PDB file of C-alpha atoms in Angstrom:
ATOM      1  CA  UNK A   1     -15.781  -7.522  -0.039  1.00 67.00           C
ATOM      2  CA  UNK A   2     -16.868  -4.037  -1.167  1.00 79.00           C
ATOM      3  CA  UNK A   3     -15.969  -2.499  -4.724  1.00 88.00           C
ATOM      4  CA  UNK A   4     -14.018   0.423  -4.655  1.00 89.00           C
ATOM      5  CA  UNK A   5     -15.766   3.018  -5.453  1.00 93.00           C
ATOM      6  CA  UNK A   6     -15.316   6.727  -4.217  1.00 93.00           C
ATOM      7  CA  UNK A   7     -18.473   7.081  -1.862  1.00 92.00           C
ATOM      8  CA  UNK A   8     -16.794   3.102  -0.584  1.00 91.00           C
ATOM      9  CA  UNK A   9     -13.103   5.131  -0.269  1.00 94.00           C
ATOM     10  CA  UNK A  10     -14.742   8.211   1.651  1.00 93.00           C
ATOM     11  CA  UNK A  11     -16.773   6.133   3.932  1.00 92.00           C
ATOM     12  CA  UNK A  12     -14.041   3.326   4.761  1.00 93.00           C
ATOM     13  CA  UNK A  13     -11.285   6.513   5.436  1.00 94.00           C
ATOM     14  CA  UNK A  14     -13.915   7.862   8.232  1.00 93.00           C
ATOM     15  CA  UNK A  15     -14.398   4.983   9.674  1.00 92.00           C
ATOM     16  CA  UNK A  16     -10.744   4.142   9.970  1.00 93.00           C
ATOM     17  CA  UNK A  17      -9.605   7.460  11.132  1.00 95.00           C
ATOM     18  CA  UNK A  18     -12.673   8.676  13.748  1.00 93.00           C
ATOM     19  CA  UNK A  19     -15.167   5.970  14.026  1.00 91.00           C
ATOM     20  CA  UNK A  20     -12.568   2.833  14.451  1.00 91.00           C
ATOM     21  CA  UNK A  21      -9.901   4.945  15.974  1.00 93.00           C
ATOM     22  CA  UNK A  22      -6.875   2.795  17.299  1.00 93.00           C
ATOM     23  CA  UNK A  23      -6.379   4.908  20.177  1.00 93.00           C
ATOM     24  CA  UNK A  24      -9.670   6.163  21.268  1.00 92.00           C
ATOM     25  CA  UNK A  25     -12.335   2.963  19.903  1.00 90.00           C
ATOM     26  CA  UNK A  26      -9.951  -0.098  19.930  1.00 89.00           C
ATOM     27  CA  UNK A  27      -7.797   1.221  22.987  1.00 88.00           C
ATOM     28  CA  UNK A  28      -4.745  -0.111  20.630  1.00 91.00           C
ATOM     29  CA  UNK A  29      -1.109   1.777  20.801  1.00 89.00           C
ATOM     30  CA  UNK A  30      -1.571   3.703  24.055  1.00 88.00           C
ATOM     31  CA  UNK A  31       1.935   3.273  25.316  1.00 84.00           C
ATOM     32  CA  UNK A  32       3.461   5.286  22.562  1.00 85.00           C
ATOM     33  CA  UNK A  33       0.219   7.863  22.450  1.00 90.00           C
ATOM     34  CA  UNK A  34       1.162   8.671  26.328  1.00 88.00           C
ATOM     35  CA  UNK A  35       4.786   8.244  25.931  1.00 86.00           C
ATOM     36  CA  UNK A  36       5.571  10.590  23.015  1.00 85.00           C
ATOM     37  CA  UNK A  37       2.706  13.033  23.231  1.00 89.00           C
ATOM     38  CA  UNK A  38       4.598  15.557  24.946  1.00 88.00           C
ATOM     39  CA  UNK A  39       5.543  17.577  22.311  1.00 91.00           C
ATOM     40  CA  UNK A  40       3.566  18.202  18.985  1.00 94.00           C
ATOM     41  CA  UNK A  41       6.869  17.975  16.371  1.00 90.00           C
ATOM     42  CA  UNK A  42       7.212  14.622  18.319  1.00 88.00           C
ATOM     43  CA  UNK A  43       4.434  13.351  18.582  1.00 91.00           C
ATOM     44  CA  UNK A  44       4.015  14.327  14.631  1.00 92.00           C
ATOM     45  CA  UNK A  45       7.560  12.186  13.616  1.00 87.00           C
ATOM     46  CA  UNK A  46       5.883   9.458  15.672  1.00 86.00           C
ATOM     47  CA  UNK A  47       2.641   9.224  14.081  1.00 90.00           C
ATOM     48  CA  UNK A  48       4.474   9.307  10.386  1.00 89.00           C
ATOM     49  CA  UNK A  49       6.582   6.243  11.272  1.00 86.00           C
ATOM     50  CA  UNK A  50       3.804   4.521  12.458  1.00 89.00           C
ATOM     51  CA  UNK A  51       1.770   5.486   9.218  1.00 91.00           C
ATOM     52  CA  UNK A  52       4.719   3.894   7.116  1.00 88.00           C
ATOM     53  CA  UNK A  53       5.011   0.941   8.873  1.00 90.00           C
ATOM     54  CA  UNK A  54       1.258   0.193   9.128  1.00 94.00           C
ATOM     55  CA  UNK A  55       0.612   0.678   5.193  1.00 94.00           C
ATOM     56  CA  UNK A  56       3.926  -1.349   4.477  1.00 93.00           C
ATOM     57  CA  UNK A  57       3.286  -3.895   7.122  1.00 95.00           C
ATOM     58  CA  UNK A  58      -0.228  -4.248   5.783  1.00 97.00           C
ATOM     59  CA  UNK A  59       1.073  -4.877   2.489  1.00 96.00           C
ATOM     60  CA  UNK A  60       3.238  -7.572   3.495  1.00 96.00           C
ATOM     61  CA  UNK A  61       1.435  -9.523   5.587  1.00 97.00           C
ATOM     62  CA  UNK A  62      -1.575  -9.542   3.347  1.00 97.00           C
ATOM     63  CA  UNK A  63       1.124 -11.248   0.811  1.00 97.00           C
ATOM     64  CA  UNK A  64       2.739 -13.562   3.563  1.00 97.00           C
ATOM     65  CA  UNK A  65      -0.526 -14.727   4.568  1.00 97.00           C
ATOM     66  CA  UNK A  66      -2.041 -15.562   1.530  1.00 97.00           C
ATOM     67  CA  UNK A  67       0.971 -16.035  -0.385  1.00 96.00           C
ATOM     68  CA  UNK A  68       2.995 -18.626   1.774  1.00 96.00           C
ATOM     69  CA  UNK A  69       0.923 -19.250   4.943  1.00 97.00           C
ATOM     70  CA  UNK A  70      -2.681 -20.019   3.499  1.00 97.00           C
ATOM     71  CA  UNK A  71      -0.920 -22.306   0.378  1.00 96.00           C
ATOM     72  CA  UNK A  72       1.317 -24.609   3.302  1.00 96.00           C
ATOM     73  CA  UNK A  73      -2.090 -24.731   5.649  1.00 96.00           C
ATOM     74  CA  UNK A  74       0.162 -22.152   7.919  1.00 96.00           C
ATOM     75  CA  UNK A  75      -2.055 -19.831   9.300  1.00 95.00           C
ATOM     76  CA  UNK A  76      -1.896 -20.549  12.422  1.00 95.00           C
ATOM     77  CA  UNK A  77       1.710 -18.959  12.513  1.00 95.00           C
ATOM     78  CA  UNK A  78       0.002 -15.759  11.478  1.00 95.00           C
ATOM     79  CA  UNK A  79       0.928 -14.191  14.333  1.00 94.00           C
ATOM     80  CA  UNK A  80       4.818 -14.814  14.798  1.00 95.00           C
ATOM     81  CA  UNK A  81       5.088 -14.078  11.105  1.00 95.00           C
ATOM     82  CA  UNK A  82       3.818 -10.986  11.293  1.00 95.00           C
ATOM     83  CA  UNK A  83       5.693  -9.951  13.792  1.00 93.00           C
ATOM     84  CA  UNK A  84       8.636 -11.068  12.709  1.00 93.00           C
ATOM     85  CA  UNK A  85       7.594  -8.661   9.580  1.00 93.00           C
ATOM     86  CA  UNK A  86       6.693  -5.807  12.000  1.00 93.00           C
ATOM     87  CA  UNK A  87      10.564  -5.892  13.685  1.00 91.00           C
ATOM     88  CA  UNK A  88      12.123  -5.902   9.868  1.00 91.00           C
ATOM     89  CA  UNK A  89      10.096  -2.969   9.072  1.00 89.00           C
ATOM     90  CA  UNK A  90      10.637  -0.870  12.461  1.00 88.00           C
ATOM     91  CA  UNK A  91      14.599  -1.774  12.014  1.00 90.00           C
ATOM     92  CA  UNK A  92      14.246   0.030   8.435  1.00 88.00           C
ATOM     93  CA  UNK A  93      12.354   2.898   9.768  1.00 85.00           C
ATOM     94  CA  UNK A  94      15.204   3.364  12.708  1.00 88.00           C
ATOM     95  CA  UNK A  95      18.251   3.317  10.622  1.00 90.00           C
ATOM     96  CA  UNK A  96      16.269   5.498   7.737  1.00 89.00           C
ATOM     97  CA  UNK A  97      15.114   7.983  10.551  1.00 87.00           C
ATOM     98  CA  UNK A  98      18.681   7.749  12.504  1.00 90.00           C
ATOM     99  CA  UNK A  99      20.713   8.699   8.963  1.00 92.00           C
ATOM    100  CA  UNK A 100      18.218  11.181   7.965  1.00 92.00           C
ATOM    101  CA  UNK A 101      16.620  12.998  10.641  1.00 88.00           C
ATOM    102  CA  UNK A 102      18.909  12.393  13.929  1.00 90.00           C
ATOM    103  CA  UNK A 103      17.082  15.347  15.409  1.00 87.00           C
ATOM    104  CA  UNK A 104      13.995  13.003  15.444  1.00 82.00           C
ATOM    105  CA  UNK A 105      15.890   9.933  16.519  1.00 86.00           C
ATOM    106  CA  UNK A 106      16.742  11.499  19.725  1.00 85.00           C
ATOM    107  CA  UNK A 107      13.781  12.946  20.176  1.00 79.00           C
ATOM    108  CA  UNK A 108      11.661   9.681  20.025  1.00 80.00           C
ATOM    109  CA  UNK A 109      14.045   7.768  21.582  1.00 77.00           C
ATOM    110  CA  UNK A 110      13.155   4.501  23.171  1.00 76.00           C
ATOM    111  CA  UNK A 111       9.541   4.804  21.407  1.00 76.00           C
ATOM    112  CA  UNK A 112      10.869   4.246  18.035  1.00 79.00           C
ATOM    113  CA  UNK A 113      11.870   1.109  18.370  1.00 81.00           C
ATOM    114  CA  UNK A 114       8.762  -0.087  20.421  1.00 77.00           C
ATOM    115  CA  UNK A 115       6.735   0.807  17.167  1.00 82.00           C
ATOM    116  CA  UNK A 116       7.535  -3.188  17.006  1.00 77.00           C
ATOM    117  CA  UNK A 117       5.769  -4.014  20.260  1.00 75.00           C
ATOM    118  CA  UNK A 118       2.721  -1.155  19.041  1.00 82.00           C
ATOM    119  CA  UNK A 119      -0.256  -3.806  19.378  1.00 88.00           C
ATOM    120  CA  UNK A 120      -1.558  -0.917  16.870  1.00 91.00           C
ATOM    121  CA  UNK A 121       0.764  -2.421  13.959  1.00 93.00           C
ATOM    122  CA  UNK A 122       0.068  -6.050  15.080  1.00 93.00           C
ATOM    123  CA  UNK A 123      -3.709  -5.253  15.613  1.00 94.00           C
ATOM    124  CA  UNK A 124      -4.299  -4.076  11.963  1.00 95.00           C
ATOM    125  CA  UNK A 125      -2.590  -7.035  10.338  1.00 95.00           C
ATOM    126  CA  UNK A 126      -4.839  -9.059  12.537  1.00 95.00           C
ATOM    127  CA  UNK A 127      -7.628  -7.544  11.890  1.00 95.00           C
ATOM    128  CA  UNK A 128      -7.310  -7.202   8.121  1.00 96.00           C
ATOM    129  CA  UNK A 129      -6.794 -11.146   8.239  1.00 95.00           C
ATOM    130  CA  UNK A 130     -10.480 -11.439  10.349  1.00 95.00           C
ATOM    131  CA  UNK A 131     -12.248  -8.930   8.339  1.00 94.00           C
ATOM    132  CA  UNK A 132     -11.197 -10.752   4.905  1.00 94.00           C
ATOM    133  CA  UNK A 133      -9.925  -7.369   3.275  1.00 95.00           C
ATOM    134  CA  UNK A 134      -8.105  -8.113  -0.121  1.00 95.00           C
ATOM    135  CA  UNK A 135      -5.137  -6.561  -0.941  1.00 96.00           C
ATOM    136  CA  UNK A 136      -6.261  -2.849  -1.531  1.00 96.00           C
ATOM    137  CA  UNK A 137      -8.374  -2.473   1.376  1.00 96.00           C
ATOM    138  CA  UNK A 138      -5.442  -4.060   3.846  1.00 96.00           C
ATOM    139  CA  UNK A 139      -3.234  -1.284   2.763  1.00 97.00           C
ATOM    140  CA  UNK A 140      -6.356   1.221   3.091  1.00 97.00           C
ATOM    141  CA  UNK A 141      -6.959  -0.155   6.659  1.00 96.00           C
ATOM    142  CA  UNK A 142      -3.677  -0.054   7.520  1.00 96.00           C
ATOM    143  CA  UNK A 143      -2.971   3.910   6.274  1.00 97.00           C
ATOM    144  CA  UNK A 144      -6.205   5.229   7.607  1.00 97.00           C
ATOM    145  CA  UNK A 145      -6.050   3.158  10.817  1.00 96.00           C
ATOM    146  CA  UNK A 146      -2.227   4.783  11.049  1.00 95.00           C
ATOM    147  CA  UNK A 147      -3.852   8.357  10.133  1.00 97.00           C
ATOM    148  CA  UNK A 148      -6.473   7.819  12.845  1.00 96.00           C
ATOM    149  CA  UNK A 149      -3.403   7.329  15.445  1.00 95.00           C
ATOM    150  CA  UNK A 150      -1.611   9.961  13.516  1.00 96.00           C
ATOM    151  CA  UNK A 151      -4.782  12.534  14.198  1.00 96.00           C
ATOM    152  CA  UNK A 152      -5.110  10.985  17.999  1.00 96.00           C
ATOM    153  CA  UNK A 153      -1.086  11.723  19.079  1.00 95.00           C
ATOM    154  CA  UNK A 154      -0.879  15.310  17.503  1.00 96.00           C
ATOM    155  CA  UNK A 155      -4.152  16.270  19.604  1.00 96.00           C
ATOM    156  CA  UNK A 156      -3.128  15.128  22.953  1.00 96.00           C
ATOM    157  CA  UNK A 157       0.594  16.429  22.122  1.00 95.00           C
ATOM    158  CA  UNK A 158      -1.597  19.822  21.666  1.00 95.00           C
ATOM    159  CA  UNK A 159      -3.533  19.429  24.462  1.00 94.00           C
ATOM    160  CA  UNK A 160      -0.488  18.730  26.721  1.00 93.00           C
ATOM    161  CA  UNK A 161       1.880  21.855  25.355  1.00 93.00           C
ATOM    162  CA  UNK A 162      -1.371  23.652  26.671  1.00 92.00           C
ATOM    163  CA  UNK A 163      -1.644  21.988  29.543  1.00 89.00           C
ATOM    164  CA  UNK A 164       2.472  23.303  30.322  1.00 86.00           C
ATOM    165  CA  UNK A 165       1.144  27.110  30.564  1.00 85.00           C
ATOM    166  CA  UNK A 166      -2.266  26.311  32.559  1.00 87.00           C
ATOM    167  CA  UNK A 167      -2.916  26.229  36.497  1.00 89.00           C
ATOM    168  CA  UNK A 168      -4.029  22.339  37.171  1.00 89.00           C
ATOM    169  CA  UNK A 169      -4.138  21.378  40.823  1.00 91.00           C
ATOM    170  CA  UNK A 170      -0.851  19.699  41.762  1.00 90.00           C
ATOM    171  CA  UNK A 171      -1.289  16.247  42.038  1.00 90.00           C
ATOM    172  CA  UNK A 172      -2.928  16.240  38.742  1.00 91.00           C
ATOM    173  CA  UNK A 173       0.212  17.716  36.882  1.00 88.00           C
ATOM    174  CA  UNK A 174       1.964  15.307  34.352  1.00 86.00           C
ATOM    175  CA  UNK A 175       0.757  12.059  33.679  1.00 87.00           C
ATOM    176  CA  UNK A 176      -2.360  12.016  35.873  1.00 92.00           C
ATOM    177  CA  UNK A 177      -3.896  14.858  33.896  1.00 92.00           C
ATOM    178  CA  UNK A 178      -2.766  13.554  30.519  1.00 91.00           C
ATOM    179  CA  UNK A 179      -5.265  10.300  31.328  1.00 92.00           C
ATOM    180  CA  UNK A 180      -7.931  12.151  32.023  1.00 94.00           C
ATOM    181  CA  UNK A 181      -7.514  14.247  28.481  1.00 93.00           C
ATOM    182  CA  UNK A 182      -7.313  10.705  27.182  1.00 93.00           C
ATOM    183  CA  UNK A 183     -10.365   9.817  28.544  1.00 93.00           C
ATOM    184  CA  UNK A 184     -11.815  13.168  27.558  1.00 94.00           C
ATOM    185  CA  UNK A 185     -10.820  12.442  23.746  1.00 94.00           C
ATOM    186  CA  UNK A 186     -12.068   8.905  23.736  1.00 93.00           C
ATOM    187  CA  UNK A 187     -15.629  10.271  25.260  1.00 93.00           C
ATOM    188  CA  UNK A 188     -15.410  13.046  22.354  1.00 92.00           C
ATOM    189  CA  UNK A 189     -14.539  10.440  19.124  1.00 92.00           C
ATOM    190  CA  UNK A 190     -17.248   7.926  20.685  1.00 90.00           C
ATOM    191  CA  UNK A 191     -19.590  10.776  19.248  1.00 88.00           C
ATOM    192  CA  UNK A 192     -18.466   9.700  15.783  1.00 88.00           C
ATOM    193  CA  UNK A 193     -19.187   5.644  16.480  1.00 84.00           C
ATOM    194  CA  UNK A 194     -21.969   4.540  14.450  1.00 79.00           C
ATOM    195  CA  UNK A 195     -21.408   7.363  11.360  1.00 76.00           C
ATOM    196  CA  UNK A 196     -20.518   4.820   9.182  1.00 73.00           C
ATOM    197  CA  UNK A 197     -21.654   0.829   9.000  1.00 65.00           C
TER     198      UNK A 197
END
């Protein structure tokens, strides 16, 4: 495992967030990046929610894993354990988000609660089990690989306001077009792929 050192920090949060992106390199969390992306305020709240419950879920899984699965030669429950941590969190998140911000609720509707079904969430747990991260650099994973999505849903929620005001054909209007600015993206942040080792 690397030592944490600045230059380690800098490197690791670029790789996370453009290199490694969830959306655009690992092709993780798409239904929520096309589903909420609509608006930017949205698509914002989204991205934040998924940033807490990535870093928190990363946290606690690390600690489940090697904590109470690893010590009882469990890991091969690694999976429904995590998940099981994943719905706990998202149920927090609602009911925080419901009684705090209901303007938000609404607005993210259905998509808040499938934060539990993002393979995003379940993808970084997984993957900071299979890269052997310790503690600090699950949580790092987890919050850059949640600002990576968090960068990814804000742009295509800017590039679709735009796309409200412009003249696209007609049968490329609404979802059709948003796929090929996915596409678009993806192409533009495989630019960055290979910037850091």
């Amino acid at each position: 495992m690397m030592e944490f050192t600045l230059v380690n920090f800098l490197l690791f949060m670029v790789n996370c967030v453009l290199s490694n992106n969830f959306i655009f390199s690992r092709y993780l969390g798409c239904c929520p990046f096309l589903g909420v992306s609509s608006k930017v305020e949205t698509a914002a709240g989204m991205g934040i929610a998924v940033t807490f419950v990535m870093g928190l879920a990363s946290l606690i899984t690390y600690t489940v894993y090697h904590f109470l699965l690893v010590p009882f030669n469990l890991q091969y429950l690694n999976t429904i354990s995590f998940i099981l941590v994943i719905a706990a969190l998202v149920q927090f998140v609602e009911m925080f988000i419901k009684k705090s911000i209901p303007a938000l609720y609404s607005a993210l509707g259905i998509y808040l609660p499938l934060i539990t079904t993002n393979c995003a969430v379940l993808g970084v747990t997984l993957l900071n089990i299979t890269e052997n991260y310790n503690m600090l650099w699950s949580v790092l994973n987890g919050i850059f690989g949640a600002l990576g999505f968090l960068l990814a849903i804000v742009l295509m929620a800017g590039a679709r306001e735009r796309l409200e005001s412009s003249n696209i054909p007609e049968s490329f209007k609404g979802f059709p077009i948003s796929l090929v600015i996915a596409g678009l993206m993806s192409v533009a942040f495989l630019g960055f792929t290979g910037l850091v080792k």
